[in-house]
PDB file of C-alpha atoms in Angstrom:
ATOM      1  CA  UNK A1415       0.000   0.000   0.000  1.00 55.00           C
ATOM      2  CA  UNK A1416       1.394   3.396  -1.012  1.00 73.00           C
ATOM      3  CA  UNK A1417       2.057   6.010   1.638  1.00 86.00           C
ATOM      4  CA  UNK A1418       1.029   9.646   1.687  1.00 91.00           C
ATOM      5  CA  UNK A1419       3.283  12.451   0.480  1.00 92.00           C
ATOM      6  CA  UNK A1420       3.377  16.235   0.736  1.00 93.00           C
ATOM      7  CA  UNK A1421       5.750  17.496  -1.943  1.00 92.00           C
ATOM      8  CA  UNK A1422       5.473  21.218  -1.201  1.00 92.00           C
ATOM      9  CA  UNK A1423       6.600  22.367   2.221  1.00 93.00           C
ATOM     10  CA  UNK A1424       7.745  25.927   1.598  1.00 92.00           C
ATOM     11  CA  UNK A1425      10.957  26.480   3.574  1.00 91.00           C
ATOM     12  CA  UNK A1426      12.051  29.675   1.815  1.00 89.00           C
ATOM     13  CA  UNK A1427      13.610  32.069   4.351  1.00 87.00           C
ATOM     14  CA  UNK A1428      12.790  29.737   7.260  1.00 89.00           C
ATOM     15  CA  UNK A1429      15.205  29.057  10.108  1.00 89.00           C
ATOM     16  CA  UNK A1430      16.275  25.537  11.036  1.00 89.00           C
ATOM     17  CA  UNK A1431      14.014  25.477  14.104  1.00 91.00           C
ATOM     18  CA  UNK A1432      10.933  26.385  12.061  1.00 92.00           C
ATOM     19  CA  UNK A1433      11.806  23.756   9.449  1.00 92.00           C
ATOM     20  CA  UNK A1434      12.119  21.139  12.213  1.00 91.00           C
ATOM     21  CA  UNK A1435       8.656  22.055  13.559  1.00 92.00           C
ATOM     22  CA  UNK A1436       7.137  21.972  10.071  1.00 93.00           C
ATOM     23  CA  UNK A1437       8.632  18.565   9.282  1.00 92.00           C
ATOM     24  CA  UNK A1438       7.690  17.163  12.699  1.00 92.00           C
ATOM     25  CA  UNK A1439       4.045  18.195  12.320  1.00 93.00           C
ATOM     26  CA  UNK A1440       3.891  16.777   8.796  1.00 93.00           C
ATOM     27  CA  UNK A1441       5.216  13.453  10.099  1.00 92.00           C
ATOM     28  CA  UNK A1442       2.658  13.448  12.921  1.00 91.00           C
ATOM     29  CA  UNK A1443      -0.149  13.946  10.398  1.00 92.00           C
ATOM     30  CA  UNK A1444       0.919  10.778   8.560  1.00 90.00           C
ATOM     31  CA  UNK A1445       3.139  11.892   5.664  1.00 92.00           C
ATOM     32  CA  UNK A1446       6.135   9.695   4.840  1.00 92.00           C
ATOM     33  CA  UNK A1447       7.502  11.572   1.786  1.00 92.00           C
ATOM     34  CA  UNK A1448       8.190  15.278   2.170  1.00 94.00           C
ATOM     35  CA  UNK A1449       9.453  17.842  -0.323  1.00 93.00           C
ATOM     36  CA  UNK A1450      11.246  20.917   1.011  1.00 93.00           C
ATOM     37  CA  UNK A1451      10.538  23.637  -1.529  1.00 92.00           C
ATOM     38  CA  UNK A1452      12.581  26.770  -2.247  1.00 92.00           C
ATOM     39  CA  UNK A1453      10.997  29.589  -4.264  1.00 91.00           C
ATOM     40  CA  UNK A1454      12.965  31.173  -7.095  1.00 90.00           C
ATOM     41  CA  UNK A1455      12.131  33.917  -9.571  1.00 87.00           C
ATOM     42  CA  UNK A1456      14.151  35.160 -12.513  1.00 84.00           C
ATOM     43  CA  UNK A1457      15.234  38.822 -12.355  1.00 80.00           C
ATOM     44  CA  UNK A1458      13.191  41.392 -14.210  1.00 71.00           C
ATOM     45  CA  UNK A1459      14.278  41.992 -17.782  1.00 62.00           C
ATOM     46  CA  UNK A1460      15.782  45.423 -18.410  1.00 59.00           C
ATOM     47  CA  UNK A1461      15.944  46.856 -21.956  1.00 58.00           C
ATOM     48  CA  UNK A1462      19.564  46.975 -23.159  1.00 58.00           C
ATOM     49  CA  UNK A1463      21.246  49.373 -25.504  1.00 60.00           C
ATOM     50  CA  UNK A1464      23.048  48.355 -28.707  1.00 58.00           C
ATOM     51  CA  UNK A1465      26.441  48.660 -27.006  1.00 62.00           C
ATOM     52  CA  UNK A1466      25.365  46.331 -24.216  1.00 58.00           C
ATOM     53  CA  UNK A1467      24.071  43.824 -26.763  1.00 55.00           C
ATOM     54  CA  UNK A1468      27.400  43.916 -28.617  1.00 53.00           C
ATOM     55  CA  UNK A1469      29.283  43.287 -25.379  1.00 57.00           C
ATOM     56  CA  UNK A1470      26.807  40.495 -24.605  1.00 56.00           C
ATOM     57  CA  UNK A1471      26.398  41.568 -20.999  1.00 57.00           C
ATOM     58  CA  UNK A1472      23.632  39.176 -20.008  1.00 61.00           C
ATOM     59  CA  UNK A1473      22.201  39.430 -16.493  1.00 65.00           C
ATOM     60  CA  UNK A1474      23.568  36.784 -14.152  1.00 74.00           C
ATOM     61  CA  UNK A1475      21.150  34.206 -12.817  1.00 78.00           C
ATOM     62  CA  UNK A1476      22.125  32.691  -9.462  1.00 80.00           C
ATOM     63  CA  UNK A1477      20.073  29.580  -8.706  1.00 84.00           C
ATOM     64  CA  UNK A1478      19.978  28.592  -5.006  1.00 83.00           C
ATOM     65  CA  UNK A1479      21.531  25.304  -3.982  1.00 83.00           C
ATOM     66  CA  UNK A1480      19.325  22.385  -2.885  1.00 85.00           C
ATOM     67  CA  UNK A1481      18.263  22.518   0.743  1.00 78.00           C
ATOM     68  CA  UNK A1482      20.192  19.875   2.669  1.00 82.00           C
ATOM     69  CA  UNK A1483      18.193  18.669   5.653  1.00 87.00           C
ATOM     70  CA  UNK A1484      18.636  15.960   8.249  1.00 88.00           C
ATOM     71  CA  UNK A1485      15.870  14.807  10.555  1.00 89.00           C
ATOM     72  CA  UNK A1486      16.654  15.680  14.211  1.00 87.00           C
ATOM     73  CA  UNK A1487      17.797  12.814  16.393  1.00 89.00           C
ATOM     74  CA  UNK A1488      14.787  13.013  18.728  1.00 87.00           C
ATOM     75  CA  UNK A1489      12.370  12.579  15.830  1.00 87.00           C
ATOM     76  CA  UNK A1490      14.550   9.855  14.292  1.00 89.00           C
ATOM     77  CA  UNK A1491      14.548   7.820  17.523  1.00 89.00           C
ATOM     78  CA  UNK A1492      10.771   8.118  17.752  1.00 87.00           C
ATOM     79  CA  UNK A1493      10.408   6.933  14.155  1.00 88.00           C
ATOM     80  CA  UNK A1494      12.638   3.922  14.784  1.00 87.00           C
ATOM     81  CA  UNK A1495      10.321   2.694  17.530  1.00 86.00           C
ATOM     82  CA  UNK A1496       7.425   2.603  15.032  1.00 83.00           C
ATOM     83  CA  UNK A1497       9.610   1.377  12.118  1.00 83.00           C
ATOM     84  CA  UNK A1498       8.663   4.352   9.972  1.00 87.00           C
ATOM     85  CA  UNK A1499      10.890   5.517   7.135  1.00 89.00           C
ATOM     86  CA  UNK A1500      10.732   9.180   6.125  1.00 91.00           C
ATOM     87  CA  UNK A1501      12.114  10.374   2.787  1.00 91.00           C
ATOM     88  CA  UNK A1502      13.079  14.032   2.359  1.00 93.00           C
ATOM     89  CA  UNK A1503      13.347  15.499  -1.151  1.00 93.00           C
ATOM     90  CA  UNK A1504      14.717  18.839  -2.313  1.00 93.00           C
ATOM     91  CA  UNK A1505      12.499  20.934  -4.569  1.00 92.00           C
ATOM     92  CA  UNK A1506      12.746  24.217  -6.445  1.00 92.00           C
ATOM     93  CA  UNK A1507       9.635  26.215  -7.330  1.00 93.00           C
ATOM     94  CA  UNK A1508      10.409  28.524 -10.285  1.00 91.00           C
ATOM     95  CA  UNK A1509       7.961  31.306 -11.085  1.00 91.00           C
ATOM     96  CA  UNK A1510       7.579  31.903 -14.825  1.00 90.00           C
ATOM     97  CA  UNK A1511       6.488  35.279 -16.224  1.00 87.00           C
ATOM     98  CA  UNK A1512       5.678  35.940 -19.907  1.00 85.00           C
ATOM     99  CA  UNK A1513       8.827  38.054 -20.175  1.00 83.00           C
ATOM    100  CA  UNK A1514      10.930  35.027 -19.117  1.00 82.00           C
ATOM    101  CA  UNK A1515       9.903  32.909 -22.112  1.00 82.00           C
ATOM    102  CA  UNK A1516      12.466  34.311 -24.559  1.00 79.00           C
ATOM    103  CA  UNK A1517      15.166  35.249 -22.055  1.00 81.00           C
ATOM    104  CA  UNK A1518      15.620  32.855 -19.124  1.00 81.00           C
ATOM    105  CA  UNK A1519      13.956  29.522 -19.851  1.00 82.00           C
ATOM    106  CA  UNK A1520      17.196  27.969 -21.110  1.00 81.00           C
ATOM    107  CA  UNK A1521      18.361  28.044 -17.471  1.00 82.00           C
ATOM    108  CA  UNK A1522      15.761  25.368 -16.641  1.00 84.00           C
ATOM    109  CA  UNK A1523      18.096  22.753 -18.156  1.00 82.00           C
ATOM    110  CA  UNK A1524      21.180  23.951 -16.274  1.00 85.00           C
ATOM    111  CA  UNK A1525      23.088  21.763 -13.806  1.00 86.00           C
ATOM    112  CA  UNK A1526      22.060  23.947 -10.871  1.00 87.00           C
ATOM    113  CA  UNK A1527      18.355  23.367 -11.524  1.00 88.00           C
ATOM    114  CA  UNK A1528      18.709  19.672 -12.383  1.00 87.00           C
ATOM    115  CA  UNK A1529      20.490  19.110  -9.055  1.00 88.00           C
ATOM    116  CA  UNK A1530      17.118  19.312  -7.267  1.00 91.00           C
ATOM    117  CA  UNK A1531      15.072  16.159  -6.743  1.00 91.00           C
ATOM    118  CA  UNK A1532      11.818  17.826  -7.845  1.00 92.00           C
ATOM    119  CA  UNK A1533      11.508  20.682 -10.351  1.00 92.00           C
ATOM    120  CA  UNK A1534       8.268  22.674 -10.218  1.00 93.00           C
ATOM    121  CA  UNK A1535       7.270  25.518 -12.546  1.00 92.00           C
ATOM    122  CA  UNK A1536       4.695  28.122 -11.528  1.00 91.00           C
ATOM    123  CA  UNK A1537       3.200  30.078 -14.466  1.00 90.00           C
ATOM    124  CA  UNK A1538       1.817  33.469 -13.519  1.00 88.00           C
ATOM    125  CA  UNK A1539      -0.646  33.792 -16.411  1.00 86.00           C
ATOM    126  CA  UNK A1540      -2.285  31.822 -19.229  1.00 86.00           C
ATOM    127  CA  UNK A1541       0.421  32.683 -21.769  1.00 88.00           C
ATOM    128  CA  UNK A1542       3.166  31.154 -19.630  1.00 88.00           C
ATOM    129  CA  UNK A1543       0.981  28.123 -18.858  1.00 88.00           C
ATOM    130  CA  UNK A1544       0.295  27.504 -22.542  1.00 88.00           C
ATOM    131  CA  UNK A1545       4.003  27.682 -23.376  1.00 88.00           C
ATOM    132  CA  UNK A1546       4.998  25.289 -20.576  1.00 89.00           C
ATOM    133  CA  UNK A1547       2.360  22.735 -21.624  1.00 88.00           C
ATOM    134  CA  UNK A1548       3.685  22.597 -25.190  1.00 87.00           C
ATOM    135  CA  UNK A1549       7.435  22.448 -24.452  1.00 84.00           C
ATOM    136  CA  UNK A1550       9.572  19.998 -22.502  1.00 82.00           C
ATOM    137  CA  UNK A1551      11.838  21.553 -19.849  1.00 83.00           C
ATOM    138  CA  UNK A1552      12.563  18.388 -17.806  1.00 83.00           C
ATOM    139  CA  UNK A1553      10.156  19.568 -15.119  1.00 87.00           C
ATOM    140  CA  UNK A1554       8.033  17.338 -12.893  1.00 90.00           C
ATOM    141  CA  UNK A1555       5.230  19.620 -11.686  1.00 92.00           C
ATOM    142  CA  UNK A1556       3.334  22.683 -12.891  1.00 91.00           C
ATOM    143  CA  UNK A1557       1.993  24.547  -9.866  1.00 92.00           C
ATOM    144  CA  UNK A1558      -1.244  26.471 -10.333  1.00 90.00           C
ATOM    145  CA  UNK A1559      -1.402  29.313  -7.841  1.00 86.00           C
ATOM    146  CA  UNK A1560      -4.435  31.063  -9.325  1.00 83.00           C
ATOM    147  CA  UNK A1561      -6.810  29.332 -11.706  1.00 81.00           C
ATOM    148  CA  UNK A1562      -8.345  32.639 -12.779  1.00 78.00           C
ATOM    149  CA  UNK A1563      -5.022  34.254 -13.746  1.00 79.00           C
ATOM    150  CA  UNK A1564      -3.901  31.084 -15.553  1.00 83.00           C
ATOM    151  CA  UNK A1565      -7.164  31.004 -17.509  1.00 82.00           C
ATOM    152  CA  UNK A1566      -8.148  27.422 -16.739  1.00 85.00           C
ATOM    153  CA  UNK A1567     -11.718  28.100 -17.859  1.00 79.00           C
ATOM    154  CA  UNK A1568     -10.587  28.820 -21.442  1.00 81.00           C
ATOM    155  CA  UNK A1569     -11.457  26.061 -23.901  1.00 79.00           C
ATOM    156  CA  UNK A1570      -8.237  26.451 -25.877  1.00 81.00           C
ATOM    157  CA  UNK A1571      -6.274  25.066 -22.896  1.00 83.00           C
ATOM    158  CA  UNK A1572      -7.986  21.651 -22.928  1.00 81.00           C
ATOM    159  CA  UNK A1573      -5.679  20.120 -25.547  1.00 85.00           C
ATOM    160  CA  UNK A1574      -2.416  21.594 -24.121  1.00 85.00           C
ATOM    161  CA  UNK A1575      -3.319  20.312 -20.643  1.00 86.00           C
ATOM    162  CA  UNK A1576      -3.901  16.809 -21.995  1.00 84.00           C
ATOM    163  CA  UNK A1577      -0.654  17.028 -23.951  1.00 82.00           C
ATOM    164  CA  UNK A1578       1.288  17.983 -20.823  1.00 86.00           C
ATOM    165  CA  UNK A1579      -0.108  15.027 -18.856  1.00 86.00           C
ATOM    166  CA  UNK A1580       0.035  12.319 -21.526  1.00 83.00           C
ATOM    167  CA  UNK A1581       3.068  13.301 -23.625  1.00 82.00           C
ATOM    168  CA  UNK A1582       5.326  15.182 -21.178  1.00 83.00           C
ATOM    169  CA  UNK A1583       4.349  13.228 -17.995  1.00 84.00           C
ATOM    170  CA  UNK A1584       3.746  16.477 -16.138  1.00 89.00           C
ATOM    171  CA  UNK A1585       1.517  16.796 -13.089  1.00 91.00           C
ATOM    172  CA  UNK A1586      -0.520  19.826 -12.087  1.00 92.00           C
ATOM    173  CA  UNK A1587      -0.399  20.820  -8.449  1.00 92.00           C
ATOM    174  CA  UNK A1588      -2.878  22.763  -6.336  1.00 92.00           C
ATOM    175  CA  UNK A1589      -1.913  24.147  -2.916  1.00 92.00           C
ATOM    176  CA  UNK A1590      -4.625  24.325  -0.278  1.00 92.00           C
ATOM    177  CA  UNK A1591      -2.916  26.447   2.399  1.00 91.00           C
ATOM    178  CA  UNK A1592      -3.863  29.865   0.885  1.00 89.00           C
ATOM    179  CA  UNK A1593      -7.526  28.793   0.733  1.00 89.00           C
ATOM    180  CA  UNK A1594      -7.687  28.213   4.500  1.00 89.00           C
ATOM    181  CA  UNK A1595      -7.643  31.892   5.437  1.00 84.00           C
ATOM    182  CA  UNK A1596      -9.326  33.487   2.398  1.00 85.00           C
ATOM    183  CA  UNK A1597     -12.760  32.813   0.922  1.00 88.00           C
ATOM    184  CA  UNK A1598     -11.646  34.205  -2.447  1.00 89.00           C
ATOM    185  CA  UNK A1599      -8.717  31.803  -2.577  1.00 90.00           C
ATOM    186  CA  UNK A1600     -11.078  29.012  -1.528  1.00 90.00           C
ATOM    187  CA  UNK A1601     -13.399  29.615  -4.471  1.00 91.00           C
ATOM    188  CA  UNK A1602     -10.436  29.814  -6.836  1.00 91.00           C
ATOM    189  CA  UNK A1603      -9.055  26.531  -5.445  1.00 91.00           C
ATOM    190  CA  UNK A1604     -12.328  24.668  -6.025  1.00 91.00           C
ATOM    191  CA  UNK A1605     -12.743  26.153  -9.506  1.00 90.00           C
ATOM    192  CA  UNK A1606      -9.171  25.224 -10.510  1.00 89.00           C
ATOM    193  CA  UNK A1607      -9.606  21.695  -9.139  1.00 90.00           C
ATOM    194  CA  UNK A1608     -12.842  21.140 -11.059  1.00 89.00           C
ATOM    195  CA  UNK A1609     -11.308  22.417 -14.301  1.00 88.00           C
ATOM    196  CA  UNK A1610      -8.171  20.282 -13.987  1.00 88.00           C
ATOM    197  CA  UNK A1611     -10.049  17.100 -13.051  1.00 88.00           C
ATOM    198  CA  UNK A1612     -12.374  17.581 -16.002  1.00 84.00           C
ATOM    199  CA  UNK A1613      -9.615  18.371 -18.523  1.00 83.00           C
ATOM    200  CA  UNK A1614      -7.062  15.768 -17.374  1.00 82.00           C
ATOM    201  CA  UNK A1615      -9.527  13.055 -16.227  1.00 79.00           C
ATOM    202  CA  UNK A1616      -7.916  13.165 -12.737  1.00 76.00           C
ATOM    203  CA  UNK A1617      -4.700  11.639 -14.155  1.00 81.00           C
ATOM    204  CA  UNK A1618      -2.286  14.506 -13.660  1.00 85.00           C
ATOM    205  CA  UNK A1619      -3.527  16.354 -10.571  1.00 90.00           C
ATOM    206  CA  UNK A1620      -2.122  16.330  -7.048  1.00 91.00           C
ATOM    207  CA  UNK A1621      -2.851  18.340  -3.917  1.00 92.00           C
ATOM    208  CA  UNK A1622      -0.058  19.713  -1.720  1.00 93.00           C
ATOM    209  CA  UNK A1623       0.015  22.076   1.203  1.00 92.00           C
ATOM    210  CA  UNK A1624       2.409  24.815   0.070  1.00 90.00           C
ATOM    211  CA  UNK A1625       2.576  25.701   3.755  1.00 90.00           C
ATOM    212  CA  UNK A1626       5.387  27.513   5.497  1.00 90.00           C
ATOM    213  CA  UNK A1627       3.726  27.143   8.914  1.00 90.00           C
ATOM    214  CA  UNK A1628       2.464  24.037  10.672  1.00 89.00           C
ATOM    215  CA  UNK A1629      -0.880  25.777  11.328  1.00 91.00           C
ATOM    216  CA  UNK A1630      -1.764  25.473   7.639  1.00 90.00           C
ATOM    217  CA  UNK A1631      -1.057  21.734   7.417  1.00 93.00           C
ATOM    218  CA  UNK A1632      -3.900  19.251   7.084  1.00 92.00           C
ATOM    219  CA  UNK A1633      -3.941  15.464   7.296  1.00 91.00           C
ATOM    220  CA  UNK A1634      -4.133  13.211   4.221  1.00 91.00           C
ATOM    221  CA  UNK A1635      -7.610  11.915   5.063  1.00 91.00           C
ATOM    222  CA  UNK A1636      -8.863  15.488   5.266  1.00 92.00           C
ATOM    223  CA  UNK A1637      -7.503  15.972   1.743  1.00 92.00           C
ATOM    224  CA  UNK A1638      -9.498  12.951   0.570  1.00 90.00           C
ATOM    225  CA  UNK A1639     -12.637  14.732   1.744  1.00 90.00           C
ATOM    226  CA  UNK A1640     -11.402  17.989   0.231  1.00 90.00           C
ATOM    227  CA  UNK A1641     -10.979  16.318  -3.168  1.00 90.00           C
ATOM    228  CA  UNK A1642     -14.691  15.412  -3.116  1.00 88.00           C
ATOM    229  CA  UNK A1643     -15.389  19.105  -3.779  1.00 88.00           C
ATOM    230  CA  UNK A1644     -14.079  18.506  -7.312  1.00 88.00           C
ATOM    231  CA  UNK A1645     -17.096  16.264  -8.017  1.00 85.00           C
ATOM    232  CA  UNK A1646     -15.085  13.067  -8.437  1.00 87.00           C
ATOM    233  CA  UNK A1647     -15.366   9.469  -7.234  1.00 88.00           C
ATOM    234  CA  UNK A1648     -13.566   7.890  -4.264  1.00 87.00           C
ATOM    235  CA  UNK A1649     -11.162   6.133  -6.617  1.00 88.00           C
ATOM    236  CA  UNK A1650     -10.213   9.413  -8.314  1.00 88.00           C
ATOM    237  CA  UNK A1651      -9.722  11.150  -4.964  1.00 89.00           C
ATOM    238  CA  UNK A1652      -7.282   8.425  -3.871  1.00 89.00           C
ATOM    239  CA  UNK A1653      -5.547   8.820  -7.233  1.00 88.00           C
ATOM    240  CA  UNK A1654      -5.089  12.549  -6.622  1.00 89.00           C
ATOM    241  CA  UNK A1655      -4.070  12.446  -2.959  1.00 90.00           C
ATOM    242  CA  UNK A1656      -2.104   9.203  -2.759  1.00 88.00           C
ATOM    243  CA  UNK A1657      -0.875   7.788  -6.082  1.00 89.00           C
ATOM    244  CA  UNK A1658      -0.074  10.799  -8.255  1.00 90.00           C
ATOM    245  CA  UNK A1659       2.547  12.106  -5.827  1.00 91.00           C
ATOM    246  CA  UNK A1660       4.409   8.788  -5.993  1.00 90.00           C
ATOM    247  CA  UNK A1661       4.260   8.925  -9.769  1.00 90.00           C
ATOM    248  CA  UNK A1662       5.928  12.357  -9.595  1.00 91.00           C
ATOM    249  CA  UNK A1663       8.696  10.891  -7.419  1.00 91.00           C
ATOM    250  CA  UNK A1664       9.172   8.012  -9.870  1.00 88.00           C
ATOM    251  CA  UNK A1665       9.426  10.408 -12.818  1.00 87.00           C
ATOM    252  CA  UNK A1666      11.908  12.637 -10.980  1.00 88.00           C
ATOM    253  CA  UNK A1667      14.039   9.601 -10.078  1.00 85.00           C
ATOM    254  CA  UNK A1668      14.119   8.496 -13.726  1.00 84.00           C
ATOM    255  CA  UNK A1669      15.031  12.023 -14.830  1.00 83.00           C
ATOM    256  CA  UNK A1670      17.853  12.436 -12.331  1.00 80.00           C
ATOM    257  CA  UNK A1671      19.370   8.965 -11.918  1.00 75.00           C
ATOM    258  CA  UNK A1672      18.702   7.054 -15.129  1.00 73.00           C
ATOM    259  CA  UNK A1673      19.512   7.352 -18.793  1.00 63.00           C
ATOM    260  CA  UNK A1674      16.199   8.060 -20.529  1.00 59.00           C
ATOM    261  CA  UNK A1675      14.437   5.908 -17.942  1.00 57.00           C
ATOM    262  CA  UNK A1676      16.141   2.765 -19.305  1.00 62.00           C
ATOM    263  CA  UNK A1677      19.410   2.134 -17.427  1.00 65.00           C
ATOM    264  CA  UNK A1678      20.194   2.845 -13.761  1.00 65.00           C
ATOM    265  CA  UNK A1679      23.730   2.405 -12.443  1.00 61.00           C
ATOM    266  CA  UNK A1680      23.922   2.387  -8.652  1.00 64.00           C
ATOM    267  CA  UNK A1681      27.657   1.780  -8.523  1.00 63.00           C
ATOM    268  CA  UNK A1682      30.635   1.910 -10.862  1.00 59.00           C
ATOM    269  CA  UNK A1683      30.880  -1.890 -10.646  1.00 66.00           C
ATOM    270  CA  UNK A1684      27.401  -2.118 -12.193  1.00 64.00           C
ATOM    271  CA  UNK A1685      28.870  -0.938 -15.493  1.00 63.00           C
ATOM    272  CA  UNK A1686      31.269  -3.911 -15.531  1.00 73.00           C
ATOM    273  CA  UNK A1687      28.407  -6.281 -14.702  1.00 73.00           C
ATOM    274  CA  UNK A1688      26.331  -4.776 -17.498  1.00 70.00           C
ATOM    275  CA  UNK A1689      29.157  -5.298 -20.012  1.00 74.00           C
ATOM    276  CA  UNK A1690      29.689  -8.929 -18.955  1.00 80.00           C
ATOM    277  CA  UNK A1691      25.940  -9.602 -19.095  1.00 77.00           C
ATOM    278  CA  UNK A1692      25.728  -8.185 -22.622  1.00 76.00           C
ATOM    279  CA  UNK A1693      28.775 -10.220 -23.655  1.00 77.00           C
ATOM    280  CA  UNK A1694      27.312 -13.454 -22.274  1.00 80.00           C
ATOM    281  CA  UNK A1695      23.988 -12.671 -23.939  1.00 76.00           C
ATOM    282  CA  UNK A1696      25.694 -12.205 -27.335  1.00 81.00           C
ATOM    283  CA  UNK A1697      27.513 -15.561 -26.945  1.00 82.00           C
ATOM    284  CA  UNK A1698      24.287 -17.323 -25.941  1.00 77.00           C
ATOM    285  CA  UNK A1699      22.502 -15.748 -28.908  1.00 75.00           C
ATOM    286  CA  UNK A1700      25.217 -16.956 -31.316  1.00 78.00           C
ATOM    287  CA  UNK A1701      25.008 -20.521 -29.919  1.00 79.00           C
ATOM    288  CA  UNK A1702      21.244 -20.603 -30.410  1.00 76.00           C
ATOM    289  CA  UNK A1703      21.672 -19.272 -33.932  1.00 72.00           C
ATOM    290  CA  UNK A1704      24.171 -22.024 -34.803  1.00 71.00           C
ATOM    291  CA  UNK A1705      21.915 -24.742 -33.328  1.00 71.00           C
ATOM    292  CA  UNK A1706      18.986 -23.429 -35.335  1.00 64.00           C
ATOM    293  CA  UNK A1707      21.013 -23.560 -38.575  1.00 65.00           C
ATOM    294  CA  UNK A1708      22.175 -27.133 -37.865  1.00 64.00           C
ATOM    295  CA  UNK A1709      18.616 -28.290 -37.301  1.00 57.00           C
TER     296      UNK A1709
END
């Protein structure tokens, strides 16, 4: 049976003590896979003169390093008594503006960005969302902060959303923490969830907290009831809350540790074993070919 995961715990500008409290409360609520997210936004584009273009003085983009975190010893001892295993993943949440499309998006394939376990893109309007759905940037998640600003009710987005889920293996994420304190955000959350479940057939949608405080965290079984607001069945709600997050982790593992999702080398000795296995297979294939010709 798959465990529950919260892949968006926002730890931007949080101290170590606050991160420990946030992780501890998430573990108490029943989450076994946690993603520590760091927000990042490209600098604003400034018009350059002809001399600056000749000198090729491009603005420098400094991507933050992945957040290294270790579970405190007190929490680790408590988890050992119950034989629970907690996995912590690093995540970067990159905000994409329309002005970034022709200037900064090549940085999404840089080594600094690919060093994170989970790569999430947050479009700020419908133009950026449409561009991200039609192009592959090795991302795992597209975070929808506002369904109204992203234009999820527009009919021309139905095909790009399906293309992003089926062809690019992307998942769309909704964060429930802003909707706890605001009725406007609550209506936008329900509207975005209904649109995404209808357009993607509940295949590529997941719900995360996006919380930077433990007050805004909710348990996984509360999220199962929350998903019922999207007018879906019990099976689809379990797909959204439980299974889709593990599919995101599987896709991110294949992106980071395998070669096109085909070959995974855990150790340098595995390469030698792979060569010997291929050599033995070629010999065995030649023997079978000779026996077939004799018969």
